[in-house]
CSV table of N, CA, C and O in Angstrom, one decimal:
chain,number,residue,atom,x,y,z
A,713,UNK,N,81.9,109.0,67.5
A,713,UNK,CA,81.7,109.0,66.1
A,713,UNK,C,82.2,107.8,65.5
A,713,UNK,O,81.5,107.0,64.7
A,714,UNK,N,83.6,107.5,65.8
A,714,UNK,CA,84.1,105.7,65.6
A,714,UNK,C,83.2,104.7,65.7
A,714,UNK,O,83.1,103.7,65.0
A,715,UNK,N,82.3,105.1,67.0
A,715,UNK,CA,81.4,103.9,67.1
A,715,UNK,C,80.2,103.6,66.5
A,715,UNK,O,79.6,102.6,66.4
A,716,UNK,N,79.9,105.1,66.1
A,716,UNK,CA,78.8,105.2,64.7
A,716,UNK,C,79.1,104.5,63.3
A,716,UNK,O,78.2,104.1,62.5
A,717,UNK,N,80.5,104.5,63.1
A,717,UNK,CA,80.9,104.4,61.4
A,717,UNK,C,81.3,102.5,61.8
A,717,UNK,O,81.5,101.8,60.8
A,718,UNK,N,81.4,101.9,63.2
A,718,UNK,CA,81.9,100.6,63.5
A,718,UNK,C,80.4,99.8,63.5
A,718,UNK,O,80.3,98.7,63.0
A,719,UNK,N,79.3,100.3,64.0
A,719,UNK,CA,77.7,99.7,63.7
A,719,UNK,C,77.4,99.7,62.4
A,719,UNK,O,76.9,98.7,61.8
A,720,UNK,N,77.7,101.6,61.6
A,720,UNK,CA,77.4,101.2,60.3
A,720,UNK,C,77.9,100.0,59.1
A,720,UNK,O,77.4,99.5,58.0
A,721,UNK,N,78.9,99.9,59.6
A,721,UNK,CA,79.8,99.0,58.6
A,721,UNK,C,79.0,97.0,59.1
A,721,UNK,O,78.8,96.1,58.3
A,722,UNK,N,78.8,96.9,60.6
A,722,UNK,CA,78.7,96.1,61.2
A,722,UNK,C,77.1,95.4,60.4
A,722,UNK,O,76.8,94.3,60.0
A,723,UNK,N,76.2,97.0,60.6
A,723,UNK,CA,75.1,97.2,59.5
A,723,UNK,C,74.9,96.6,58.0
A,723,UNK,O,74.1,95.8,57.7
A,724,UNK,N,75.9,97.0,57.2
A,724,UNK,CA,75.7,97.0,55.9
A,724,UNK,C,76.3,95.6,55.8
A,724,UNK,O,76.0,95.0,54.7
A,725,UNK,N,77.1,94.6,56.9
A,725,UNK,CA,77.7,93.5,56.7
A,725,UNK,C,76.2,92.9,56.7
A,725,UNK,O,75.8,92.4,55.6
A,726,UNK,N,75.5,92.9,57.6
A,726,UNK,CA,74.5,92.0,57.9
A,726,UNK,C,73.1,91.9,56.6
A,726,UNK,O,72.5,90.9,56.3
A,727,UNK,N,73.0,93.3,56.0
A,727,UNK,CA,72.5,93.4,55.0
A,727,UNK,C,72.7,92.6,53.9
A,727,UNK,O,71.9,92.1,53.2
A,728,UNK,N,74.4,92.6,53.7
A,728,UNK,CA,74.5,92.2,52.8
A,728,UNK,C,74.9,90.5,52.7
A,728,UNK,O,75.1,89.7,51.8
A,729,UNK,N,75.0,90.5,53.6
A,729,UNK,CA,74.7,88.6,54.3
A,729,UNK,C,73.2,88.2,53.8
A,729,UNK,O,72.7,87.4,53.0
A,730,UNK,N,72.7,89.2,54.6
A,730,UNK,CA,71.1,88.7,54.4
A,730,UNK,C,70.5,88.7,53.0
A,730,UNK,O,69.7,87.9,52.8
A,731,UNK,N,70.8,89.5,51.9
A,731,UNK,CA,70.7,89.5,50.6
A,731,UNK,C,71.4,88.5,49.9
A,731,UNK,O,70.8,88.2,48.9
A,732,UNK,N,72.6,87.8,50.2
A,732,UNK,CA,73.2,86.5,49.9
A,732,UNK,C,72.7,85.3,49.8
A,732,UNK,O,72.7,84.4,49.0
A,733,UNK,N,72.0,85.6,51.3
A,733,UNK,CA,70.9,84.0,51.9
A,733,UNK,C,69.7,84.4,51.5
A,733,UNK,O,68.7,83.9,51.9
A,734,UNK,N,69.6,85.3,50.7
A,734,UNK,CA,68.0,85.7,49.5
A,734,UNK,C,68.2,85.1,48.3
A,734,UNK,O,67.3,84.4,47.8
A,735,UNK,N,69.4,85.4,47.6
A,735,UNK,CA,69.5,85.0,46.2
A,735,UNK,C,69.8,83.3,46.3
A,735,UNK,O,69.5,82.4,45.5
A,736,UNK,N,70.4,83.2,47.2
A,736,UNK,CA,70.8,81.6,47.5
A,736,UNK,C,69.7,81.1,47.6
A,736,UNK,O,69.7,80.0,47.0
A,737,UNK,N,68.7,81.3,48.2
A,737,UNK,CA,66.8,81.0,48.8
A,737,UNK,C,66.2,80.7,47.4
A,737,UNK,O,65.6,79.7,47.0
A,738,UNK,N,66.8,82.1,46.6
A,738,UNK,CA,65.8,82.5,45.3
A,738,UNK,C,66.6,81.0,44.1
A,738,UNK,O,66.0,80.3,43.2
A,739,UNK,N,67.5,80.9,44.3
A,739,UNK,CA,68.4,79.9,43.4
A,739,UNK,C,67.5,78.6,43.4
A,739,UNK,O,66.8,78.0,42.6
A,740,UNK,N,67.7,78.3,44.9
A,740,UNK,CA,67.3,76.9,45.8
A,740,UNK,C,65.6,76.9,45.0
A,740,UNK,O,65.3,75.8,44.5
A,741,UNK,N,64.8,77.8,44.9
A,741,UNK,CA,63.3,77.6,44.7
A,741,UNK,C,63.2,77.6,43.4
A,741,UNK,O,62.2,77.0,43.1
A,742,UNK,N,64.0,78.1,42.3
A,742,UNK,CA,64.2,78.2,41.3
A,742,UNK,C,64.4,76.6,40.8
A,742,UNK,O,63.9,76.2,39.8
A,743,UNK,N,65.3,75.7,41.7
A,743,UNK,CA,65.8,74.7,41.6
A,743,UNK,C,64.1,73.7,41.5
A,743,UNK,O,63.5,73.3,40.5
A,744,UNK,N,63.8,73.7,42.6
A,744,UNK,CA,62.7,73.1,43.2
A,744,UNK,C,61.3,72.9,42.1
A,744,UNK,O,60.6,71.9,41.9
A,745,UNK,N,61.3,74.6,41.1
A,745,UNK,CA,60.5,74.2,40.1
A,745,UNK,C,61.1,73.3,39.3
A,745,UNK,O,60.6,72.2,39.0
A,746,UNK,N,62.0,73.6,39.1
A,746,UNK,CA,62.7,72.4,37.5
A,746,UNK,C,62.6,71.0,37.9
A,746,UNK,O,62.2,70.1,37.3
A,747,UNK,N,63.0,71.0,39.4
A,747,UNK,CA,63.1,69.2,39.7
A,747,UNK,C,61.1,68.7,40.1
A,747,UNK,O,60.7,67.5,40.1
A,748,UNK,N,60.3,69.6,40.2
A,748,UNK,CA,58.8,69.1,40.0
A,748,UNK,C,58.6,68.8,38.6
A,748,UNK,O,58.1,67.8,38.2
A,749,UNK,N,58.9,69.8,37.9
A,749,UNK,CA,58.7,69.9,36.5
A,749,UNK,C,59.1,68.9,35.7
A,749,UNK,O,58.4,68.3,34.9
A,750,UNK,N,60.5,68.6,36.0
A,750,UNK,CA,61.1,67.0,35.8
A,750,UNK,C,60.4,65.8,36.5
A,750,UNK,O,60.4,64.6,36.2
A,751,UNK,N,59.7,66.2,37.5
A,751,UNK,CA,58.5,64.7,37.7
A,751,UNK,C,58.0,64.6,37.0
A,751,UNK,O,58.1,63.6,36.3
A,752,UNK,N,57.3,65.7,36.6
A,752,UNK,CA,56.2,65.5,36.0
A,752,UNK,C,56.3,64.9,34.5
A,752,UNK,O,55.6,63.9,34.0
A,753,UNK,N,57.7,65.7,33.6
A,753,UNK,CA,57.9,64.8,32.8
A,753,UNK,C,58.4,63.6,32.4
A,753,UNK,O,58.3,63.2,31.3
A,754,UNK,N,59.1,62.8,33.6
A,754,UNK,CA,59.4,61.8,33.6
A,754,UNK,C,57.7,60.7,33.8
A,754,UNK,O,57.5,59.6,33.4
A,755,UNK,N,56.9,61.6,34.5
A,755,UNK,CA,55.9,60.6,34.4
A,755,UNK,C,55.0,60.5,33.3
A,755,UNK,O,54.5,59.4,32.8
A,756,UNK,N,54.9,62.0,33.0
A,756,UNK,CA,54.5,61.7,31.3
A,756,UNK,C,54.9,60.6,30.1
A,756,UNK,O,54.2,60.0,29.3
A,757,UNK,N,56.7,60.5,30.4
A,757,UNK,CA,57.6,59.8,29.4
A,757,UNK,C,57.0,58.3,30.2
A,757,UNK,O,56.4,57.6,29.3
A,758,UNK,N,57.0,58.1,30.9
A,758,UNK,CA,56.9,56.5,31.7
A,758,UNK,C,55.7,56.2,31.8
A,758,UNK,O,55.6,55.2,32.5
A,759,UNK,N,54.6,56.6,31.4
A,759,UNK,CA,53.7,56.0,31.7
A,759,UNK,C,52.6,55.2,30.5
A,759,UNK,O,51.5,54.9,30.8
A,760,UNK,N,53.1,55.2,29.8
A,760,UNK,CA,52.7,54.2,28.7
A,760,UNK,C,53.8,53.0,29.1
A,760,UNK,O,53.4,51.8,29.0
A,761,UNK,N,54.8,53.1,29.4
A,761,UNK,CA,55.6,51.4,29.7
A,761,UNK,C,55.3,51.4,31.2
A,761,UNK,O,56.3,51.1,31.7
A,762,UNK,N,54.4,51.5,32.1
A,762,UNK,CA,54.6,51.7,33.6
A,762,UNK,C,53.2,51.0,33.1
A,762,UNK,O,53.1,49.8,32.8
A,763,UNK,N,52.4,51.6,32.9
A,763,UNK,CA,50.8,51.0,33.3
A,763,UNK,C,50.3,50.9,31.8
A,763,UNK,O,50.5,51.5,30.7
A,764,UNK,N,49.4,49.7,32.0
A,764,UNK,CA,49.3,49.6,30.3
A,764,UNK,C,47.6,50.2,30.6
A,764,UNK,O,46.7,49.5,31.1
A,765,UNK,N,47.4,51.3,30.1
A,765,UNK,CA,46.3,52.4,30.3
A,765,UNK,C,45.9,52.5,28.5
A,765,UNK,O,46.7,52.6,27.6
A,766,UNK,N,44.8,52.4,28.3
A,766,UNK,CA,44.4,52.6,26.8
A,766,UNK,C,43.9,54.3,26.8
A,766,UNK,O,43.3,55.0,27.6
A,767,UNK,N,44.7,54.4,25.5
A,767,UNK,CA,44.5,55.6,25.6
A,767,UNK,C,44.8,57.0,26.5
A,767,UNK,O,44.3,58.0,26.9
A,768,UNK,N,46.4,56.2,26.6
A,768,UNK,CA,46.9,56.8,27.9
A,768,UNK,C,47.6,58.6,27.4
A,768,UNK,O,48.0,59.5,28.1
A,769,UNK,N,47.3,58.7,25.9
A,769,UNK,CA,47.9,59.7,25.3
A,769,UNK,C,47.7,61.5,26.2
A,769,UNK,O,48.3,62.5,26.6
A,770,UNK,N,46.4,60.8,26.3
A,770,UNK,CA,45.6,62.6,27.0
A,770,UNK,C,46.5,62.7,28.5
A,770,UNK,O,47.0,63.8,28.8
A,771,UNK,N,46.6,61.6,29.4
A,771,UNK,CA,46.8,61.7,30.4
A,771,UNK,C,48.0,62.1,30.3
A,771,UNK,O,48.4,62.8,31.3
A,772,UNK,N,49.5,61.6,28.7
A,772,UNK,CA,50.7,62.2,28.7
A,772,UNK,C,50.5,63.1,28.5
A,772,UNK,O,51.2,63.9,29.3
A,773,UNK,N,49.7,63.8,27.5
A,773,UNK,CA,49.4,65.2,26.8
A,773,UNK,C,49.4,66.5,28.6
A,773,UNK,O,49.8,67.6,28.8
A,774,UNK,N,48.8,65.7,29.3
A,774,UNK,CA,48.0,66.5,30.6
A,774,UNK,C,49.5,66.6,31.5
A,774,UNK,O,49.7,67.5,32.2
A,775,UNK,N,50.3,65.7,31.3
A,775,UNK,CA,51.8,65.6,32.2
A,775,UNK,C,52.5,66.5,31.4
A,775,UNK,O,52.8,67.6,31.8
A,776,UNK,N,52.8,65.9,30.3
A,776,UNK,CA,53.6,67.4,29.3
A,776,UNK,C,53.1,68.7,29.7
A,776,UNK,O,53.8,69.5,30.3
A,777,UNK,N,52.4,68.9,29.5
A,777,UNK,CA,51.3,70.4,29.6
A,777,UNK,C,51.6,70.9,31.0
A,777,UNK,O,51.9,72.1,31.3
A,778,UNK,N,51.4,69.9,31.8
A,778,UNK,CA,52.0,70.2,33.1
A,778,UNK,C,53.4,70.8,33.7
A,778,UNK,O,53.5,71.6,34.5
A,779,UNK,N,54.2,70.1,33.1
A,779,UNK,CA,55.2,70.0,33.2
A,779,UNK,C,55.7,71.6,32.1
A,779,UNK,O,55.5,72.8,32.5
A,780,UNK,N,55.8,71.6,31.8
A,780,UNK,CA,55.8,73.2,30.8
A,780,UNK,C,55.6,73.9,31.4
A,780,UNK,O,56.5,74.8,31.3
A,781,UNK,N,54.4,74.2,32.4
A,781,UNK,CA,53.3,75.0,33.0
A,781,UNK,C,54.2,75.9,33.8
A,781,UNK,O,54.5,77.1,33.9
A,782,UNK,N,54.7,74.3,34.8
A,782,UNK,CA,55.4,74.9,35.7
A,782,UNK,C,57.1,74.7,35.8
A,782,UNK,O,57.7,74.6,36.8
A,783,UNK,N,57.5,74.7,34.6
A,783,UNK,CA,59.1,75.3,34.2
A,783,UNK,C,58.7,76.9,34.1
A,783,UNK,O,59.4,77.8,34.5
A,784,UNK,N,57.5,76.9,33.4
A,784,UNK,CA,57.7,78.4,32.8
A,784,UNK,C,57.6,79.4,34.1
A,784,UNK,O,58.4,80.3,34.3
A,785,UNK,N,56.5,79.2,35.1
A,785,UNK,CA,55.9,79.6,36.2
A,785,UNK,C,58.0,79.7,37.0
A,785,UNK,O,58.7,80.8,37.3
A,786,UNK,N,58.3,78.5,37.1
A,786,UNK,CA,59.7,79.2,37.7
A,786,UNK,C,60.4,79.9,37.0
A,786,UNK,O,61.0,80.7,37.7
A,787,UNK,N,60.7,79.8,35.7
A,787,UNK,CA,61.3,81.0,35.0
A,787,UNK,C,61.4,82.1,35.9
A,787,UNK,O,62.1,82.5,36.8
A,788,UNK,N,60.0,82.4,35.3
A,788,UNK,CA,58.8,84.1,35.7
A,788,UNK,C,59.5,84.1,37.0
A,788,UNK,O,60.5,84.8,37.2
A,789,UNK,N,58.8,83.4,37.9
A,789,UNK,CA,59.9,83.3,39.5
A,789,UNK,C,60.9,83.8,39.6
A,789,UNK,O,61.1,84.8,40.2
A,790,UNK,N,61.7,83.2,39.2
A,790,UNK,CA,63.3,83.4,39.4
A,790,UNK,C,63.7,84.9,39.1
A,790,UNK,O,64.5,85.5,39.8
A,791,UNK,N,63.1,85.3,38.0
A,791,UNK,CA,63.8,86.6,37.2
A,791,UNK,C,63.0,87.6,38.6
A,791,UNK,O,63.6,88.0,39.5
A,792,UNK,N,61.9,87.8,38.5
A,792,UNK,CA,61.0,88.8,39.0
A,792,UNK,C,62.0,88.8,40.7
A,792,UNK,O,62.5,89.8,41.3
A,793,UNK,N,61.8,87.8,41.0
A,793,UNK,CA,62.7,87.9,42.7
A,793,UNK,C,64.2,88.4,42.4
A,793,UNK,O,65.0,89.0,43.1
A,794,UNK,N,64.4,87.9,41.3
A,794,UNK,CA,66.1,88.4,41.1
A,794,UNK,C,65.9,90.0,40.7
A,794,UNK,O,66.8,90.8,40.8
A,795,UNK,N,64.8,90.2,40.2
A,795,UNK,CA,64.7,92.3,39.6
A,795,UNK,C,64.6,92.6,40.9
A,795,UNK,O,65.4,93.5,41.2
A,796,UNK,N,63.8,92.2,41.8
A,796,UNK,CA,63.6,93.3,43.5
A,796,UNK,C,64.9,92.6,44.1
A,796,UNK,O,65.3,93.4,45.0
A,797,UNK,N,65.5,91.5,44.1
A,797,UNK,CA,66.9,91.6,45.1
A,797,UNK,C,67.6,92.6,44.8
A,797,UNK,O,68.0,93.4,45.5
A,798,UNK,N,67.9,92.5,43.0
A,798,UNK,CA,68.8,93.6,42.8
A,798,UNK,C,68.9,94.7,42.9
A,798,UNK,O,69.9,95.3,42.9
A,799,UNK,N,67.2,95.4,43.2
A,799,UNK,CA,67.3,96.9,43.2
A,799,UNK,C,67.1,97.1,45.2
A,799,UNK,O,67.1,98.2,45.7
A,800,UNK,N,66.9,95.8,45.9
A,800,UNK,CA,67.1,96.4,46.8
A,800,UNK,C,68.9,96.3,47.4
A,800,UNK,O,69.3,96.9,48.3
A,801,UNK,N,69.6,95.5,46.7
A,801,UNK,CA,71.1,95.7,46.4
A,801,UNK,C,71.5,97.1,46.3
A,801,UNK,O,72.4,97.3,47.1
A,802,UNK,N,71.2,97.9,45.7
A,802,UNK,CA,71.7,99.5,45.6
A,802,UNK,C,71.1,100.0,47.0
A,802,UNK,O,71.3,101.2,47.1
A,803,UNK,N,70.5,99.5,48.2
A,803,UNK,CA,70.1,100.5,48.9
A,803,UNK,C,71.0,100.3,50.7
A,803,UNK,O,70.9,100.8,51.8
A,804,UNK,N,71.8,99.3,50.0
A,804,UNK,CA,72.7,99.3,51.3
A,804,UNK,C,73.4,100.1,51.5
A,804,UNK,O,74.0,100.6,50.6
A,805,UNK,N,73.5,100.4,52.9
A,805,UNK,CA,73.9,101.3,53.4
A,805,UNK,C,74.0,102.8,53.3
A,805,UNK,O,74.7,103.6,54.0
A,806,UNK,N,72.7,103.1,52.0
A,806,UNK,CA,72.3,104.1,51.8
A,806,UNK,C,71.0,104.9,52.6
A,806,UNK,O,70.1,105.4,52.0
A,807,UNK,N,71.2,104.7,53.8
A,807,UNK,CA,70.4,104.9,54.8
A,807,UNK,C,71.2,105.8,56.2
A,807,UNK,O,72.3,105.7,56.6
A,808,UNK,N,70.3,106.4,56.8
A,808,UNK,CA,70.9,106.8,58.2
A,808,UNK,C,69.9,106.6,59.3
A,808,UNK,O,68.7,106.5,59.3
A,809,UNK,N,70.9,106.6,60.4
A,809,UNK,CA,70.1,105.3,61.6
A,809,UNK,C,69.7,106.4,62.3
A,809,UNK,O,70.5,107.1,62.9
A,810,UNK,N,68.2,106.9,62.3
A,810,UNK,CA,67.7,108.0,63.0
A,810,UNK,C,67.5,107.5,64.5
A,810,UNK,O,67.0,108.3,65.2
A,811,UNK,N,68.0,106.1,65.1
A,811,UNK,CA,67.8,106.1,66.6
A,811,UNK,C,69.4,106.7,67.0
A,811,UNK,O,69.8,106.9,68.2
A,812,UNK,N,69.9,106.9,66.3
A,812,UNK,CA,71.6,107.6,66.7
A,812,UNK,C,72.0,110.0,66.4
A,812,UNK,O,72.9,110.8,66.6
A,813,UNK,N,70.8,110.0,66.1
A,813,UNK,CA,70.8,111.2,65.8
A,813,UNK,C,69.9,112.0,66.9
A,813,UNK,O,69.7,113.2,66.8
């Protein structure tokens, strides 16, 4: 029976490791949108002194727009994976190991 309640615990350790290196995943990708999204606006901002383009306004209009697009896109990201980590957070170790029964 000891050795039942020493897997379970060993169990819920690994779970909750592995839910750790999820939100840390989920952080890391969250990151990843902002630093594209920050390309994009730095190329927006630079590119009327970078290339002398007439009428380069649409093409900043098109990097802004972009850049927006996908801040907002990781927002949405971030929260939606952070609602299913958390609710699968309540389900550790709320389980029983039917190969031990």
């Amino acid at each position: 029976m000891s050795n039942q309640k020493s897997i379970n615990k060993d169990l819920i350790l690994r779970e909750r490791l592995a839910l750790q290196r999820t939100v840390l995943a989920n952080q890391s990708t969250f990151l990843a949108f902002l630093r594209t999204s920050m390309y994009f606006l730095i190329a927006g901002l630079s590119l009327k002194n970078v290339l002398k383009i007439e009428n380069s306004i649409v093409i900043e209009i098109a990097l802004f727009s972009t850049s927006v697009i996908i801040f907002i896109i990781g927002i949405f990201n971030y929260f939606k994976h952070k609602k299913s980590i958390l609710e699968n957070k309540k389900h550790i170790g709320d389980y029983q190991l039917e190969y031990y029964e």
